[in-house]
Amino acid sequence: MNDNVISSTVIIGAGIFGVSTGLQLARRGIRVTIVNDGPPANGASGRSLSWLNSARMRSRPYHLLRMAGIDRYRTLAARNPDADWLRFEGGLTWDAEGEGNEIVCAFDYETSIGYDAQHLSADQIASVTPGVDARAVTSPGAIFNPGEGWVDLPRLIDHLLEEFLTLGGVLITDQGKARVVVEGGRAIGVDTTSGTRFKADAVLLATGPAVPEMAADSGQTIGDGTPIALLVQTKRLDHPLKAVLNTPRVAVRPAPDGTLSLDADWAADQGVKINPDGSYEIDHSVVVALLEEASKVLEGNPKLEVASIGVGGKPIPGDGEPVLGAFKAIAGYHVAFSHSGATLGLIVGELQAFEIATGREHPMLASFRPERFAAH
């Protein structure tokens, strides 16, 4: 048990990890201030595909954490049955044709660990999930995972903030760049470029792709594999797609109000240029190509139009595994940095709040401590 009683926490970042943790701490009666450089969900949470899953192969601790994350979303969905921003209508995935196709192996693995999976041929898909052009599916077939879903993170964050503020939590936006203040080997608060210092017993750094650089300011190392992500939101269309599609050339997710969210690694690689000042330049011909790829996998091959484009870093640690918990070298300094922020959003908030409030390490986070990078 930690001898220091935590009565106040400052969180840098109003994305899903920051807001989820803030709400959990507020439920425990701890005073919480969330500080953000702009409005809530203005970073990675605002441009996430937000596919809720634990598909394919990964370490057992990471799989268990993701499954716990999905469990918390199921509880949330049961309590909010009319929410159009959270749905569990499955995920469908297939690989490119050829030697690298791993669908059969992936299906066998998922079945072996009890992950709900169905191996479907192209002509079986329509009877299981609607809205897919079966001609796009490669010969080894596809995997349908009935238990998967999606969430619209900005809408979820608004939902969580409503309770957070009711419980007395404080949200301060448009503060510009922030930094963790460390004195005497302990995090004592946060300074912002607005000139304000927010003092607290504990600090959580949850700034998405900015985490490794900000942690380095305090001498802490976190491996960073963050790429640039490009998320395209389409205009509303009338289409029957229900499942999240993860295909060789594009990922497609239904979104509230009849829109679709699209992304692909190749589109970000080819379509985004980083300018010397750190701003982004988008090649709109690549965006058009992404829309065309999405149309090819959708029943009826509809014409898709752009409503908005999000671009920026996609938080991915250097070894692909989450980075969660306190720095052992700096008392009171906690960090949350991970891919799959949507799937992990609720469970990470719960477990981080447990650790901050109690001073005890949660066993589910044992594999994800930041110190694993210190020796490299």
Coordinates of C-alpha atoms in Angstrom, one line a residue:
M1 CA 0.0 0.0 0.0
N2 CA 1.3 3.5 -0.9
D3 CA 1.9 5.6 2.2
N4 CA 0.9 8.7 0.3
V5 CA -2.9 9.3 0.2
I6 CA -3.9 10.6 -3.2
S7 CA -6.6 13.3 -3.0
S8 CA -6.0 15.1 -6.3
T9 CA -4.8 14.2 -9.8
V10 CA -4.0 16.2 -12.9
I11 CA -4.4 14.5 -16.3
I12 CA -2.8 15.8 -19.4
G13 CA -5.0 14.8 -22.4
A14 CA -8.7 14.8 -23.0
G15 CA -8.7 11.7 -25.2
I16 CA -10.3 8.4 -24.3
F17 CA -7.5 7.3 -21.8
G18 CA -7.5 10.7 -20.0
V19 CA -11.2 11.1 -19.8
S20 CA -11.9 7.5 -18.9
T21 CA -9.3 7.6 -16.1
G22 CA -10.6 10.9 -14.9
L23 CA -14.1 9.7 -14.5
Q24 CA -13.0 6.5 -12.6
L25 CA -11.0 8.7 -10.2
A26 CA -13.9 11.1 -9.7
R27 CA -16.1 8.1 -8.9
R28 CA -13.6 7.3 -6.1
G29 CA -14.0 10.8 -4.7
I30 CA -10.6 12.1 -5.9
R31 CA -10.4 15.7 -7.2
V32 CA -9.5 15.5 -10.9
T33 CA -8.4 18.2 -13.3
I34 CA -8.1 17.3 -17.0
V35 CA -5.9 19.7 -19.0
N36 CA -6.0 19.7 -22.8
D37 CA -4.3 21.7 -25.5
G38 CA -7.6 22.1 -27.4
P39 CA -11.1 20.7 -27.2
P40 CA -11.8 17.1 -26.0
A41 CA -10.9 14.3 -28.5
N42 CA -8.9 16.7 -30.7
G43 CA -6.0 14.2 -31.0
A44 CA -5.8 10.5 -31.8
S45 CA -9.2 9.8 -30.3
G46 CA -10.8 12.0 -32.9
R47 CA -9.3 10.1 -35.8
S48 CA -9.5 6.5 -34.6
L49 CA -11.1 3.7 -36.6
S50 CA -12.4 2.6 -33.2
W51 CA -12.9 -1.1 -34.0
L52 CA -13.5 -3.1 -30.8
N53 CA -11.7 -6.3 -31.2
S54 CA -9.0 -8.8 -30.1
A55 CA -8.7 -10.5 -33.5
R56 CA -5.6 -12.2 -34.9
M57 CA -2.6 -13.1 -32.8
R58 CA -0.9 -11.2 -29.9
S59 CA 0.5 -11.9 -26.4
R60 CA -1.9 -13.5 -23.9
P61 CA -1.8 -10.6 -21.4
Y62 CA -2.6 -8.1 -24.3
H63 CA -5.5 -10.4 -25.5
L64 CA -6.9 -10.7 -21.9
L65 CA -6.7 -6.9 -21.5
R66 CA -8.5 -6.3 -24.8
M67 CA -11.2 -8.9 -23.9
A68 CA -11.8 -7.1 -20.6
G69 CA -12.0 -3.9 -22.6
I70 CA -14.7 -5.3 -24.8
D71 CA -16.5 -6.6 -21.7
R72 CA -16.8 -3.1 -20.3
Y73 CA -18.2 -1.8 -23.6
R74 CA -20.9 -4.5 -23.4
T75 CA -21.9 -3.3 -20.0
L76 CA -22.0 0.3 -21.3
A77 CA -24.1 -0.8 -24.3
A78 CA -26.6 -2.7 -22.1
R79 CA -27.0 0.5 -20.0
N80 CA -27.4 2.7 -23.1
P81 CA -29.3 0.5 -25.6
D82 CA -30.3 3.5 -27.7
A83 CA -26.8 4.8 -28.2
D84 CA -26.1 5.1 -31.9
W85 CA -22.4 5.6 -31.2
L86 CA -21.7 2.0 -29.8
R87 CA -22.6 -1.1 -31.7
F88 CA -21.8 -4.8 -31.5
E89 CA -22.6 -6.2 -35.0
G90 CA -19.4 -8.0 -35.7
G91 CA -16.2 -7.7 -37.7
L92 CA -15.3 -9.2 -41.1
T93 CA -11.7 -9.6 -42.3
W94 CA -9.9 -11.1 -45.2
D95 CA -6.4 -11.0 -46.6
A96 CA -4.9 -10.4 -50.0
E97 CA -4.6 -13.3 -52.4
G98 CA -1.3 -15.2 -52.4
E99 CA 1.3 -16.7 -50.0
G100 CA 0.9 -14.1 -47.3
N101 CA -2.8 -14.9 -46.8
E102 CA -3.1 -16.0 -43.1
I103 CA -6.9 -16.4 -42.9
V104 CA -6.9 -20.1 -42.2
C105 CA -4.1 -19.8 -39.6
A106 CA -5.8 -16.9 -38.0
F107 CA -9.1 -18.7 -37.8
D108 CA -7.4 -21.8 -36.3
Y109 CA -5.7 -19.6 -33.7
E110 CA -8.8 -17.7 -32.8
T111 CA -10.8 -20.9 -32.4
S112 CA -8.0 -22.4 -30.2
I113 CA -8.3 -19.5 -27.6
G114 CA -12.1 -19.4 -27.7
Y115 CA -12.4 -16.2 -29.6
D116 CA -15.8 -16.3 -31.5
A117 CA -14.9 -16.8 -35.2
Q118 CA -16.6 -18.1 -38.3
H119 CA -14.6 -19.0 -41.4
L120 CA -16.8 -18.0 -44.4
S121 CA -16.5 -18.4 -48.2
A122 CA -17.4 -15.4 -50.2
D123 CA -20.9 -16.8 -51.1
Q124 CA -21.7 -17.4 -47.4
I125 CA -21.1 -13.8 -46.2
A126 CA -24.5 -12.3 -47.3
S127 CA -26.4 -14.8 -45.1
V128 CA -24.3 -13.8 -42.0
T129 CA -23.7 -10.0 -42.4
P130 CA -25.1 -7.5 -44.9
G131 CA -23.6 -4.8 -47.1
V132 CA -20.4 -6.6 -48.5
D133 CA -19.5 -7.1 -52.2
A134 CA -18.6 -10.8 -52.1
R135 CA -16.6 -10.3 -55.3
A136 CA -13.9 -8.5 -53.3
V137 CA -13.3 -11.4 -51.0
T138 CA -10.2 -13.5 -51.8
S139 CA -10.3 -17.3 -52.4
P140 CA -9.3 -18.4 -48.8
G141 CA -12.4 -16.6 -47.6
A142 CA -13.0 -14.3 -44.6
I143 CA -13.3 -14.5 -40.9
F144 CA -16.5 -13.1 -39.2
N145 CA -16.2 -12.3 -35.5
P146 CA -19.7 -11.9 -34.2
G147 CA -18.6 -10.4 -30.9
E148 CA -16.7 -7.4 -32.3
G149 CA -18.1 -3.9 -32.6
W150 CA -17.3 -0.2 -32.9
V151 CA -17.6 3.0 -31.0
D152 CA -17.5 6.6 -32.0
L153 CA -14.9 7.9 -29.6
P154 CA -15.8 11.6 -29.6
R155 CA -19.4 10.8 -28.8
L156 CA -18.2 8.4 -26.0
I157 CA -15.9 11.0 -24.6
D158 CA -18.8 13.5 -24.5
H159 CA -20.9 10.8 -22.7
L160 CA -18.2 10.2 -20.1
L161 CA -17.5 13.9 -19.6
E162 CA -21.1 14.5 -18.7
E163 CA -20.8 12.3 -15.6
F164 CA -17.3 13.5 -14.9
L165 CA -18.4 17.1 -14.7
T166 CA -21.4 16.2 -12.6
L167 CA -19.1 14.5 -10.1
G168 CA -17.1 17.7 -9.7
G169 CA -14.3 17.0 -12.2
V170 CA -12.7 19.9 -13.9
L171 CA -12.0 20.1 -17.6
I172 CA -9.7 22.9 -18.8
T173 CA -9.3 23.2 -22.6
D174 CA -7.2 25.3 -24.9
Q175 CA -4.2 25.4 -22.6
G176 CA -1.5 24.9 -25.2
K177 CA 1.5 22.6 -24.6
A178 CA 1.8 21.2 -21.1
R179 CA 4.6 19.6 -19.2
V180 CA 4.8 17.5 -16.0
V181 CA 6.5 19.3 -13.1
V182 CA 8.9 17.0 -11.2
E183 CA 10.5 18.1 -7.9
G184 CA 12.4 16.0 -5.5
G185 CA 11.8 12.9 -7.5
R186 CA 8.1 13.3 -7.5
A187 CA 5.5 14.6 -10.0
I188 CA 3.8 17.6 -8.2
G189 CA 1.6 18.9 -11.0
V190 CA 1.5 20.3 -14.6
D191 CA 2.6 23.6 -16.1
T192 CA 1.0 24.9 -19.4
T193 CA 2.1 27.5 -21.9
S194 CA -0.8 29.6 -20.7
G195 CA 1.3 30.2 -17.6
T196 CA -0.8 28.2 -15.2
R197 CA 0.4 25.6 -12.8
F198 CA -2.0 22.8 -11.8
K199 CA -0.8 21.2 -8.6
A200 CA -1.7 17.6 -7.6
D201 CA -0.7 14.5 -5.7
A202 CA -0.4 12.5 -9.0
V203 CA -0.2 13.2 -12.7
L204 CA -1.3 11.0 -15.6
L205 CA 0.3 11.6 -19.0
A206 CA -2.2 10.6 -21.7
T207 CA -1.4 12.6 -24.8
G208 CA -1.5 9.9 -27.4
P209 CA 1.4 10.2 -29.9
A210 CA 3.1 12.9 -27.8
V211 CA 3.6 10.7 -24.8
P212 CA 7.2 9.4 -25.6
E213 CA 8.6 12.9 -26.2
M214 CA 6.9 14.4 -23.2
A215 CA 8.1 11.5 -21.0
A216 CA 11.6 12.1 -22.3
D217 CA 11.5 15.6 -20.9
S218 CA 11.6 14.0 -17.5
G219 CA 14.3 11.6 -18.5
Q220 CA 12.0 8.6 -19.0
T221 CA 12.3 6.4 -22.1
I222 CA 9.3 4.9 -24.0
G223 CA 9.9 3.0 -27.2
D224 CA 7.9 4.8 -30.0
G225 CA 6.6 3.2 -33.2
T226 CA 4.1 5.9 -34.0
P227 CA 3.2 6.2 -37.7
I228 CA 1.0 8.8 -39.3
A229 CA -2.7 7.9 -39.6
L230 CA -5.3 9.2 -42.1
L231 CA -9.0 8.8 -41.3
V232 CA -11.6 9.8 -43.8
Q233 CA -15.2 10.3 -42.8
T234 CA -17.7 10.0 -45.6
K235 CA -20.9 12.0 -46.1
R236 CA -24.1 10.2 -45.1
L237 CA -25.4 7.5 -47.4
D238 CA -28.1 4.8 -47.3
H239 CA -26.2 1.5 -47.0
P240 CA -26.8 -1.8 -45.2
L241 CA -23.3 -2.4 -43.9
K242 CA -23.3 -3.3 -40.2
A243 CA -19.9 -5.0 -39.5
V244 CA -16.5 -3.4 -39.4
L245 CA -14.5 -4.5 -42.5
N246 CA -10.8 -5.1 -42.3
T247 CA -9.7 -5.8 -45.9
P248 CA -6.3 -5.8 -47.7
R249 CA -6.7 -2.3 -49.1
V250 CA -9.1 -0.5 -46.7
A251 CA -10.8 -0.7 -43.4
V252 CA -14.4 0.5 -43.2
R253 CA -16.5 1.2 -40.1
P254 CA -20.1 2.2 -39.9
A255 CA -20.5 5.4 -38.0
P256 CA -23.4 7.4 -36.5
D257 CA -25.9 9.1 -38.8
G258 CA -25.3 6.8 -41.8
T259 CA -21.7 7.8 -42.4
L260 CA -18.6 5.6 -42.8
S261 CA -15.1 5.9 -41.4
L262 CA -12.2 4.7 -43.7
D263 CA -8.5 4.2 -43.2
A264 CA -5.6 2.3 -44.7
D265 CA -1.8 2.3 -43.9
W266 CA -0.9 2.8 -47.5
A267 CA -3.1 5.8 -47.8
A268 CA -1.3 7.5 -44.9
D269 CA 2.1 6.5 -46.2
Q270 CA 1.4 7.8 -49.7
G271 CA -1.0 10.6 -49.0
V272 CA 0.4 12.6 -46.1
K273 CA 3.5 14.8 -46.1
I274 CA 4.9 16.3 -42.9
N275 CA 6.0 19.9 -43.5
P276 CA 9.1 21.4 -41.7
D277 CA 6.8 23.3 -39.3
G278 CA 5.1 20.0 -38.3
S279 CA 1.9 20.6 -40.2
Y280 CA 0.4 18.1 -42.6
E281 CA -0.1 18.2 -46.4
I282 CA -2.7 15.8 -47.8
D283 CA -2.6 14.4 -51.3
H284 CA -6.2 14.4 -52.3
S285 CA -5.7 12.0 -55.1
V286 CA -4.8 9.4 -52.5
V287 CA -8.0 10.2 -50.6
V288 CA -9.9 9.6 -53.8
A289 CA -8.2 6.3 -54.3
L290 CA -9.1 5.3 -50.7
L291 CA -12.7 6.1 -51.4
E292 CA -12.6 4.0 -54.5
E293 CA -11.1 1.0 -52.6
A294 CA -13.9 1.3 -50.0
S295 CA -16.6 1.4 -52.7
K296 CA -15.2 -1.9 -54.1
V297 CA -15.8 -3.8 -50.9
L298 CA -19.3 -2.4 -50.4
E299 CA -22.5 -3.9 -51.8
G300 CA -23.6 -1.9 -54.8
N301 CA -20.3 -0.1 -55.0
P302 CA -21.7 3.3 -53.9
K303 CA -20.1 6.6 -54.7
L304 CA -18.5 7.8 -51.5
E305 CA -17.9 11.5 -50.8
V306 CA -15.6 13.1 -48.2
A307 CA -17.1 14.9 -45.2
S308 CA -13.9 15.3 -43.2
I309 CA -10.3 14.1 -43.0
G310 CA -8.3 13.5 -39.8
V311 CA -4.6 13.2 -39.9
G312 CA -1.9 12.8 -37.2
G313 CA 0.1 10.3 -35.2
K314 CA -1.4 6.9 -34.4
P315 CA 0.0 6.0 -30.9
I316 CA 1.9 2.7 -31.2
P317 CA 4.7 1.8 -28.7
G318 CA 7.9 0.5 -30.1
D319 CA 7.2 -3.1 -29.3
G320 CA 3.5 -2.9 -30.1
E321 CA 2.4 -3.6 -26.5
P322 CA 0.6 -1.0 -24.3
V323 CA 2.7 1.2 -22.0
L324 CA 0.6 1.6 -18.8
G325 CA 1.3 2.5 -15.1
A326 CA 3.7 4.5 -13.0
F327 CA 7.3 5.3 -13.6
K328 CA 9.2 3.7 -10.8
A329 CA 11.9 6.5 -11.0
I330 CA 9.3 9.3 -10.4
A331 CA 6.7 9.0 -7.7
G332 CA 3.2 10.0 -8.7
Y333 CA 3.9 10.0 -12.5
H334 CA 1.7 7.7 -14.4
V335 CA 1.5 7.1 -18.2
A336 CA -1.0 5.7 -20.7
F337 CA 0.3 5.1 -24.3
S338 CA -1.1 2.4 -26.5
H339 CA -2.5 1.3 -29.9
S340 CA -6.1 0.1 -29.8
G341 CA -7.1 3.1 -27.6
A342 CA -10.8 2.5 -28.4
T343 CA -10.8 -1.2 -27.4
L344 CA -8.8 -0.5 -24.2
G345 CA -10.3 2.9 -23.4
L346 CA -12.7 1.9 -20.6
I347 CA -10.6 -0.8 -19.0
V348 CA -7.4 1.2 -19.0
G349 CA -9.2 4.1 -17.3
E350 CA -10.5 1.6 -14.6
L351 CA -7.1 0.0 -14.0
Q352 CA -5.1 3.2 -14.1
A353 CA -7.5 4.8 -11.6
F354 CA -7.1 1.8 -9.3
E355 CA -3.4 2.2 -9.3
I356 CA -3.4 6.0 -8.9
A357 CA -6.0 5.8 -6.1
T358 CA -4.6 2.8 -4.1
G359 CA -0.9 2.9 -4.8
R360 CA -1.1 -0.8 -5.7
E361 CA 0.0 -2.4 -8.9
H362 CA -2.8 -4.2 -10.8
P363 CA -1.7 -7.6 -12.0
M364 CA -3.3 -7.1 -15.4
L365 CA -0.8 -4.3 -16.1
A366 CA 2.3 -6.3 -15.1
S367 CA 3.4 -6.9 -18.7
F368 CA 2.9 -3.3 -19.7
R369 CA 5.2 -1.3 -17.4
P370 CA 7.2 1.5 -18.9
E371 CA 10.5 0.3 -17.3
R372 CA 10.8 -2.4 -20.0
F373 CA 12.3 0.2 -22.3
A374 CA 14.8 1.5 -19.8
A375 CA 17.5 -1.1 -20.6
H376 CA 17.3 -0.6 -24.4

